[in-house]
Short mmCIF file of the C-alpha atoms (twelve columns), coordinates in Angstrom:
data_MODEL
# 
_entry.id   MODEL 
# 
loop_
_atom_site.group_PDB 
_atom_site.id 
_atom_site.type_symbol 
_atom_site.label_atom_id 
_atom_site.label_alt_id 
_atom_site.label_comp_id 
_atom_site.label_asym_id 
_atom_site.label_seq_id 
_atom_site.Cartn_x 
_atom_site.Cartn_y 
_atom_site.Cartn_z 
_atom_site.pdbx_PDB_model_num 
ATOM 1   C CA . MET A 1   -6.386  -179.523 -45.410 1 
ATOM 2   C CA . ASN A 2   -3.070  -179.010 -43.620 1 
ATOM 3   C CA . LYS A 3   0.027   -180.539 -45.119 1 
ATOM 4   C CA . HIS A 4   1.102   -183.729 -43.397 1 
ATOM 5   C CA . ILE A 5   4.569   -183.390 -41.808 1 
ATOM 6   C CA . ALA A 6   5.924   -186.964 -41.784 1 
ATOM 7   C CA . PRO A 7   8.050   -188.162 -38.866 1 
ATOM 8   C CA . GLU A 8   11.771  -187.839 -39.588 1 
ATOM 9   C CA . VAL A 9   14.727  -188.574 -37.340 1 
ATOM 10  C CA . GLY A 10  15.954  -185.463 -35.491 1 
ATOM 11  C CA . LYS A 11  13.082  -183.253 -36.710 1 
ATOM 12  C CA . ALA A 12  11.907  -180.739 -34.081 1 
ATOM 13  C CA . SER A 13  8.217   -181.270 -34.876 1 
ATOM 14  C CA . PHE A 14  6.019   -183.485 -36.986 1 
ATOM 15  C CA . HIS A 15  2.578   -185.061 -37.015 1 
ATOM 16  C CA . CYS A 16  2.651   -187.515 -34.136 1 
ATOM 17  C CA . PRO A 17  2.151   -191.126 -35.225 1 
ATOM 18  C CA . HIS A 18  0.061   -191.729 -32.091 1 
ATOM 19  C CA . CYS A 19  -2.307  -188.757 -31.816 1 
ATOM 20  C CA . GLY A 20  -1.943  -187.231 -35.320 1 
ATOM 21  C CA . VAL A 21  -1.293  -183.721 -33.915 1 
ATOM 22  C CA . LEU A 22  1.516   -181.545 -35.353 1 
ATOM 23  C CA . SER A 23  3.556   -181.137 -32.208 1 
ATOM 24  C CA . GLU A 24  7.032   -180.586 -30.830 1 
ATOM 25  C CA . GLN A 25  9.191   -183.678 -30.310 1 
ATOM 26  C CA . THR A 26  11.737  -184.195 -27.527 1 
ATOM 27  C CA . TRP A 27  14.595  -186.472 -28.626 1 
ATOM 28  C CA . SER A 28  16.753  -188.704 -26.446 1 
ATOM 29  C CA . ASP A 29  19.591  -191.146 -27.172 1 
ATOM 30  C CA . ASN A 30  20.007  -192.273 -23.604 1 
ATOM 31  C CA . ILE A 31  18.097  -195.533 -23.967 1 
ATOM 32  C CA . HIS A 32  18.589  -198.394 -21.472 1 
ATOM 33  C CA . CYS A 33  17.271  -201.936 -21.710 1 
ATOM 34  C CA . HIS A 34  16.777  -203.918 -18.497 1 
ATOM 35  C CA . TYR A 35  16.786  -207.733 -18.773 1 
ATOM 36  C CA . GLN A 36  15.796  -210.094 -16.003 1 
ATOM 37  C CA . GLY A 37  16.009  -213.832 -16.609 1 
ATOM 38  C CA . LEU A 38  18.354  -216.582 -17.753 1 
ATOM 39  C CA . LEU A 39  21.806  -215.354 -18.822 1 
ATOM 40  C CA . PRO A 40  23.961  -216.956 -21.536 1 
ATOM 41  C CA . ASN A 41  25.950  -218.833 -18.880 1 
ATOM 42  C CA . GLY A 42  22.791  -220.501 -17.603 1 
ATOM 43  C CA . SER A 43  22.491  -218.495 -14.422 1 
ATOM 44  C CA . TYR A 44  19.608  -216.253 -13.464 1 
ATOM 45  C CA . GLY A 45  20.272  -212.614 -13.084 1 
ATOM 46  C CA . ASN A 46  19.736  -208.996 -14.064 1 
ATOM 47  C CA . THR A 47  21.506  -207.213 -16.893 1 
ATOM 48  C CA . GLN A 48  21.271  -203.663 -18.152 1 
ATOM 49  C CA . TYR A 49  22.247  -202.622 -21.656 1 
ATOM 50  C CA . ILE A 50  22.670  -199.243 -23.305 1 
ATOM 51  C CA . LEU A 51  21.023  -199.506 -26.715 1 
ATOM 52  C CA . LYS A 52  23.210  -198.186 -29.510 1 
ATOM 53  C CA . ASP A 53  21.917  -196.401 -32.635 1 
ATOM 54  C CA . THR A 54  18.579  -196.028 -30.834 1 
ATOM 55  C CA . LEU A 55  16.531  -192.869 -30.295 1 
ATOM 56  C CA . THR A 56  13.176  -191.953 -28.826 1 
ATOM 57  C CA . ALA A 57  10.987  -188.976 -29.650 1 
ATOM 58  C CA . LYS A 58  8.374   -187.868 -27.147 1 
ATOM 59  C CA . CYS A 59  5.300   -186.023 -28.404 1 
ATOM 60  C CA . GLY A 60  4.643   -182.711 -26.701 1 
ATOM 61  C CA . HIS A 61  0.854   -183.184 -27.124 1 
ATOM 62  C CA . CYS A 62  0.030   -186.794 -26.115 1 
ATOM 63  C CA . LYS A 63  3.351   -187.612 -24.391 1 
ATOM 64  C CA . GLN A 64  3.593   -190.919 -26.273 1 
ATOM 65  C CA . ILE A 65  7.007   -192.127 -27.469 1 
ATOM 66  C CA . SER A 66  8.187   -193.328 -30.896 1 
ATOM 67  C CA . PHE A 67  11.271  -195.574 -31.170 1 
ATOM 68  C CA . TRP A 68  13.896  -195.234 -33.847 1 
ATOM 69  C CA . ILE A 69  16.744  -197.683 -34.693 1 
ATOM 70  C CA . LYS A 70  19.423  -196.656 -37.151 1 
ATOM 71  C CA . LYS A 71  17.394  -193.572 -38.073 1 
ATOM 72  C CA . LYS A 72  14.294  -195.653 -38.955 1 
ATOM 73  C CA . MET A 73  11.092  -195.592 -36.937 1 
ATOM 74  C CA . VAL A 74  10.312  -199.063 -35.619 1 
ATOM 75  C CA . TYR A 75  7.440   -198.141 -33.315 1 
ATOM 76  C CA . PRO A 76  4.676   -197.439 -34.047 1 
ATOM 77  C CA . LEU A 77  4.811   -199.105 -37.453 1 
ATOM 78  C CA . THR A 78  2.193   -196.690 -38.862 1 
ATOM 79  C CA . GLY A 79  4.252   -193.593 -38.125 1 
ATOM 80  C CA . ASN A 80  4.987   -192.453 -41.679 1 
ATOM 81  C CA . VAL A 81  1.311   -192.345 -42.724 1 
ATOM 82  C CA . GLU A 82  -1.089  -189.412 -42.175 1 
ATOM 83  C CA . MET A 83  -4.322  -189.923 -40.274 1 
ATOM 84  C CA . ALA A 84  -7.488  -190.677 -42.261 1 
ATOM 85  C CA . ASN A 85  -9.677  -187.727 -43.260 1 
ATOM 86  C CA . PRO A 86  -12.457 -187.700 -40.599 1 
ATOM 87  C CA . ASP A 87  -15.026 -187.202 -43.382 1 
ATOM 88  C CA . LEU A 88  -14.284 -190.593 -44.942 1 
ATOM 89  C CA . PRO A 89  -17.301 -192.898 -44.548 1 
ATOM 90  C CA . ASP A 90  -16.730 -195.343 -41.684 1 
ATOM 91  C CA . ASP A 91  -16.329 -198.483 -43.835 1 
ATOM 92  C CA . ILE A 92  -13.746 -196.705 -46.035 1 
ATOM 93  C CA . LYS A 93  -11.990 -195.302 -42.988 1 
ATOM 94  C CA . ASN A 94  -11.692 -198.861 -41.669 1 
ATOM 95  C CA . ASP A 95  -9.981  -199.979 -44.899 1 
ATOM 96  C CA . TYR A 96  -7.670  -196.954 -44.733 1 
ATOM 97  C CA . ASN A 97  -6.678  -197.687 -41.079 1 
ATOM 98  C CA . GLU A 98  -6.154  -201.376 -41.820 1 
ATOM 99  C CA . ALA A 99  -3.836  -200.424 -44.698 1 
ATOM 100 C CA . LYS A 100 -2.088  -197.959 -42.344 1 
ATOM 101 C CA . ASP A 101 -1.489  -200.747 -39.841 1 
ATOM 102 C CA . ILE A 102 0.225   -203.063 -42.360 1 
ATOM 103 C CA . VAL A 103 1.977   -200.730 -44.817 1 
ATOM 104 C CA . ASN A 104 5.434   -201.087 -43.287 1 
ATOM 105 C CA . ILE A 105 5.048   -204.869 -43.222 1 
ATOM 106 C CA . SER A 106 3.242   -205.333 -46.532 1 
ATOM 107 C CA . PRO A 107 3.128   -202.295 -48.786 1 
ATOM 108 C CA . ARG A 108 1.511   -204.448 -51.472 1 
ATOM 109 C CA . GLY A 109 -1.305  -205.454 -49.089 1 
ATOM 110 C CA . ALA A 110 -1.792  -201.788 -48.097 1 
ATOM 111 C CA . ALA A 111 -2.045  -200.679 -51.719 1 
ATOM 112 C CA . ALA A 112 -4.641  -203.341 -52.425 1 
ATOM 113 C CA . LEU A 113 -6.717  -202.172 -49.476 1 
ATOM 114 C CA . LEU A 114 -6.512  -198.568 -50.614 1 
ATOM 115 C CA . ARG A 115 -7.708  -199.579 -54.071 1 
ATOM 116 C CA . LEU A 116 -10.729 -201.186 -52.359 1 
ATOM 117 C CA . ALA A 117 -11.232 -197.948 -50.416 1 
ATOM 118 C CA . VAL A 118 -11.292 -195.943 -53.666 1 
ATOM 119 C CA . GLN A 119 -13.789 -198.394 -55.217 1 
ATOM 120 C CA . LYS A 120 -16.069 -197.794 -52.215 1 
ATOM 121 C CA . LEU A 121 -15.513 -194.048 -52.595 1 
ATOM 122 C CA . CYS A 122 -16.813 -194.268 -56.153 1 
ATOM 123 C CA . ILE A 123 -20.008 -195.934 -54.815 1 
ATOM 124 C CA . HIS A 124 -20.308 -193.203 -52.186 1 
ATOM 125 C CA . LEU A 125 -20.101 -190.674 -55.060 1 
ATOM 126 C CA . GLY A 126 -23.011 -192.301 -56.883 1 
ATOM 127 C CA . GLU A 127 -21.345 -194.940 -59.091 1 
ATOM 128 C CA . LYS A 128 -22.107 -198.655 -59.323 1 
ATOM 129 C CA . GLY A 129 -18.829 -199.949 -57.898 1 
ATOM 130 C CA . LYS A 130 -18.627 -202.994 -60.139 1 
ATOM 131 C CA . ASN A 131 -15.871 -201.701 -62.389 1 
ATOM 132 C CA . ILE A 132 -13.650 -199.009 -60.858 1 
ATOM 133 C CA . ASN A 133 -12.289 -197.974 -64.266 1 
ATOM 134 C CA . GLU A 134 -15.821 -197.335 -65.567 1 
ATOM 135 C CA . ASP A 135 -16.750 -195.532 -62.346 1 
ATOM 136 C CA . ILE A 136 -13.842 -193.092 -62.770 1 
ATOM 137 C CA . LYS A 137 -14.766 -192.586 -66.427 1 
ATOM 138 C CA . ASN A 138 -18.332 -191.721 -65.427 1 
ATOM 139 C CA . LEU A 139 -17.106 -189.318 -62.747 1 
ATOM 140 C CA . VAL A 140 -14.947 -187.576 -65.352 1 
ATOM 141 C CA . LYS A 141 -18.036 -187.153 -67.588 1 
ATOM 142 C CA . LYS A 142 -19.831 -185.549 -64.611 1 
ATOM 143 C CA . GLY A 143 -17.067 -182.964 -64.346 1 
ATOM 144 C CA . LEU A 144 -14.512 -184.638 -62.056 1 
ATOM 145 C CA . PRO A 145 -11.405 -182.373 -62.007 1 
ATOM 146 C CA . GLU A 146 -8.350  -183.778 -63.827 1 
ATOM 147 C CA . THR A 147 -6.236  -183.830 -60.670 1 
ATOM 148 C CA . MET A 148 -8.836  -185.966 -58.881 1 
ATOM 149 C CA . GLN A 149 -9.040  -188.311 -61.846 1 
ATOM 150 C CA . GLN A 150 -5.245  -188.699 -61.695 1 
ATOM 151 C CA . ALA A 151 -5.343  -189.370 -57.961 1 
ATOM 152 C CA . LEU A 152 -8.118  -191.978 -58.355 1 
ATOM 153 C CA . ASP A 153 -6.325  -193.675 -61.249 1 
ATOM 154 C CA . SER A 154 -3.016  -193.654 -59.352 1 
ATOM 155 C CA . VAL A 155 -4.543  -195.619 -56.476 1 
ATOM 156 C CA . ARG A 156 -6.414  -197.885 -58.936 1 
ATOM 157 C CA . VAL A 157 -3.352  -198.739 -61.103 1 
ATOM 158 C CA . ILE A 158 -0.908  -199.185 -58.216 1 
ATOM 159 C CA . GLY A 159 -3.482  -201.199 -56.246 1 
ATOM 160 C CA . ASN A 160 -3.944  -203.473 -59.285 1 
ATOM 161 C CA . ASN A 161 -0.173  -203.910 -59.634 1 
ATOM 162 C CA . ALA A 162 0.006   -204.884 -55.994 1 
ATOM 163 C CA . VAL A 163 -2.109  -208.012 -56.574 1 
ATOM 164 C CA . HIS A 164 -1.129  -208.768 -60.199 1 
ATOM 165 C CA . PRO A 165 2.300   -209.047 -61.843 1 
ATOM 166 C CA . GLY A 166 3.301   -205.574 -62.939 1 
ATOM 167 C CA . THR A 167 6.128   -203.098 -63.315 1 
ATOM 168 C CA . ILE A 168 5.760   -201.361 -59.940 1 
ATOM 169 C CA . ASP A 169 7.662   -202.964 -57.055 1 
ATOM 170 C CA . LEU A 170 6.250   -201.550 -53.845 1 
ATOM 171 C CA . ASP A 171 8.568   -203.619 -51.668 1 
ATOM 172 C CA . ASP A 172 11.538  -201.746 -53.163 1 
ATOM 173 C CA . ASN A 173 9.866   -198.356 -53.078 1 
ATOM 174 C CA . ILE A 174 7.590   -198.073 -50.099 1 
ATOM 175 C CA . GLU A 175 7.302   -194.280 -50.646 1 
ATOM 176 C CA . ILE A 176 4.860   -195.062 -53.468 1 
ATOM 177 C CA . ALA A 177 2.562   -196.808 -51.006 1 
ATOM 178 C CA . TYR A 178 2.860   -193.901 -48.514 1 
ATOM 179 C CA . ALA A 179 1.802   -191.431 -51.214 1 
ATOM 180 C CA . LEU A 180 -1.440  -193.342 -51.881 1 
ATOM 181 C CA . PHE A 181 -2.725  -192.574 -48.398 1 
ATOM 182 C CA . GLY A 182 -2.321  -188.871 -49.138 1 
ATOM 183 C CA . PHE A 183 -4.193  -189.314 -52.461 1 
ATOM 184 C CA . VAL A 184 -7.159  -190.926 -50.688 1 
ATOM 185 C CA . ASN A 185 -7.306  -188.054 -48.191 1 
ATOM 186 C CA . ILE A 186 -7.037  -185.453 -51.014 1 
ATOM 187 C CA . ILE A 187 -9.877  -187.152 -52.908 1 
ATOM 188 C CA . CYS A 188 -11.987 -187.078 -49.774 1 
ATOM 189 C CA . GLU A 189 -11.151 -183.454 -49.094 1 
ATOM 190 C CA . MET A 190 -12.053 -182.295 -52.567 1 
ATOM 191 C CA . LEU A 191 -15.077 -184.473 -53.268 1 
ATOM 192 C CA . ILE A 192 -16.615 -184.896 -49.777 1 
ATOM 193 C CA . SER A 193 -15.220 -182.402 -47.201 1 
ATOM 194 C CA . GLN A 194 -15.329 -179.218 -49.219 1 
ATOM 195 C CA . PRO A 195 -18.863 -179.744 -50.630 1 
ATOM 196 C CA . LYS A 196 -19.988 -180.639 -47.080 1 
ATOM 197 C CA . LYS A 197 -18.585 -177.362 -45.702 1 
ATOM 198 C CA . VAL A 198 -20.170 -175.316 -48.483 1 
ATOM 199 C CA . LYS A 199 -23.558 -176.998 -47.931 1 
ATOM 200 C CA . GLU A 200 -23.424 -176.437 -44.186 1 
ATOM 201 C CA . TYR A 201 -22.566 -172.756 -44.647 1 
ATOM 202 C CA . TYR A 202 -25.240 -172.263 -47.329 1 
ATOM 203 C CA . GLU A 203 -27.986 -173.852 -45.149 1 
ATOM 204 C CA . LYS A 204 -26.925 -171.925 -42.089 1 
ATOM 205 C CA . HIS A 205 -26.521 -168.450 -43.552 1 
ATOM 206 C CA . ILE A 206 -28.828 -168.277 -46.580 1 
ATOM 207 C CA . PRO A 207 -32.497 -167.836 -45.518 1 
ATOM 208 C CA . GLU A 208 -34.817 -170.668 -46.434 1 
ATOM 209 C CA . GLY A 209 -37.075 -168.469 -48.558 1 
ATOM 210 C CA . ILE A 210 -34.117 -167.325 -50.667 1 
ATOM 211 C CA . ARG A 211 -32.864 -170.919 -50.967 1 
ATOM 212 C CA . LYS A 212 -36.236 -172.040 -52.326 1 
ATOM 213 C CA . GLY A 213 -36.166 -169.191 -54.844 1 
ATOM 214 C CA . ILE A 214 -32.712 -170.293 -55.984 1 
ATOM 215 C CA . GLU A 215 -33.825 -173.926 -56.241 1 
ATOM 216 C CA . LYS A 216 -36.853 -172.802 -58.322 1 
ATOM 217 C CA . ARG A 217 -34.559 -170.765 -60.566 1 
ATOM 218 C CA . ASP A 218 -32.235 -173.766 -61.164 1 
ATOM 219 C CA . SER A 219 -34.955 -176.373 -61.642 1 
# 
């Protein structure tokens, strides 16, 4: 899985918040605002303003524009978050994208949604889904790598703190919420995407007769 290059003011290229492609960005600070309507003196007219401390970045791939005010992206709101792993099951991907849509408005709400996504991931991996802590424990017994356990528990604990009084203040440190999206994608890559790729290769390139012999050997 390629590293997500988050949007950053002035950066020559990053993963586009619209199309998700790592692409070159063209920056401009010549931003004009045209207003047509009632003016402060009560008359009707046209006014044009030059917006200060405002930048745009145009994606070289999809040609869509992101808006930045005082070095902070204000459109689209989901710009700092990487796209969902395409191998996430659809219902989990929906939770991920809903969290992505609200994270800059409510990082606590986003963390809670990602915790729900991880609980559903545990069900997808064969667990009951009633107690996420027990599900992770059972996955560890089945050989879950330590790094994946830590990623799952990070989303679980921070998601719990988002809806219960705790020591983690996501409103003051939104970077914590951003990191959780990456954890969900890493979990999916390691536990769903990679096994899927290996299975597809195995079934495509290993003759059926040999596969049956291997299955008989391992039964």
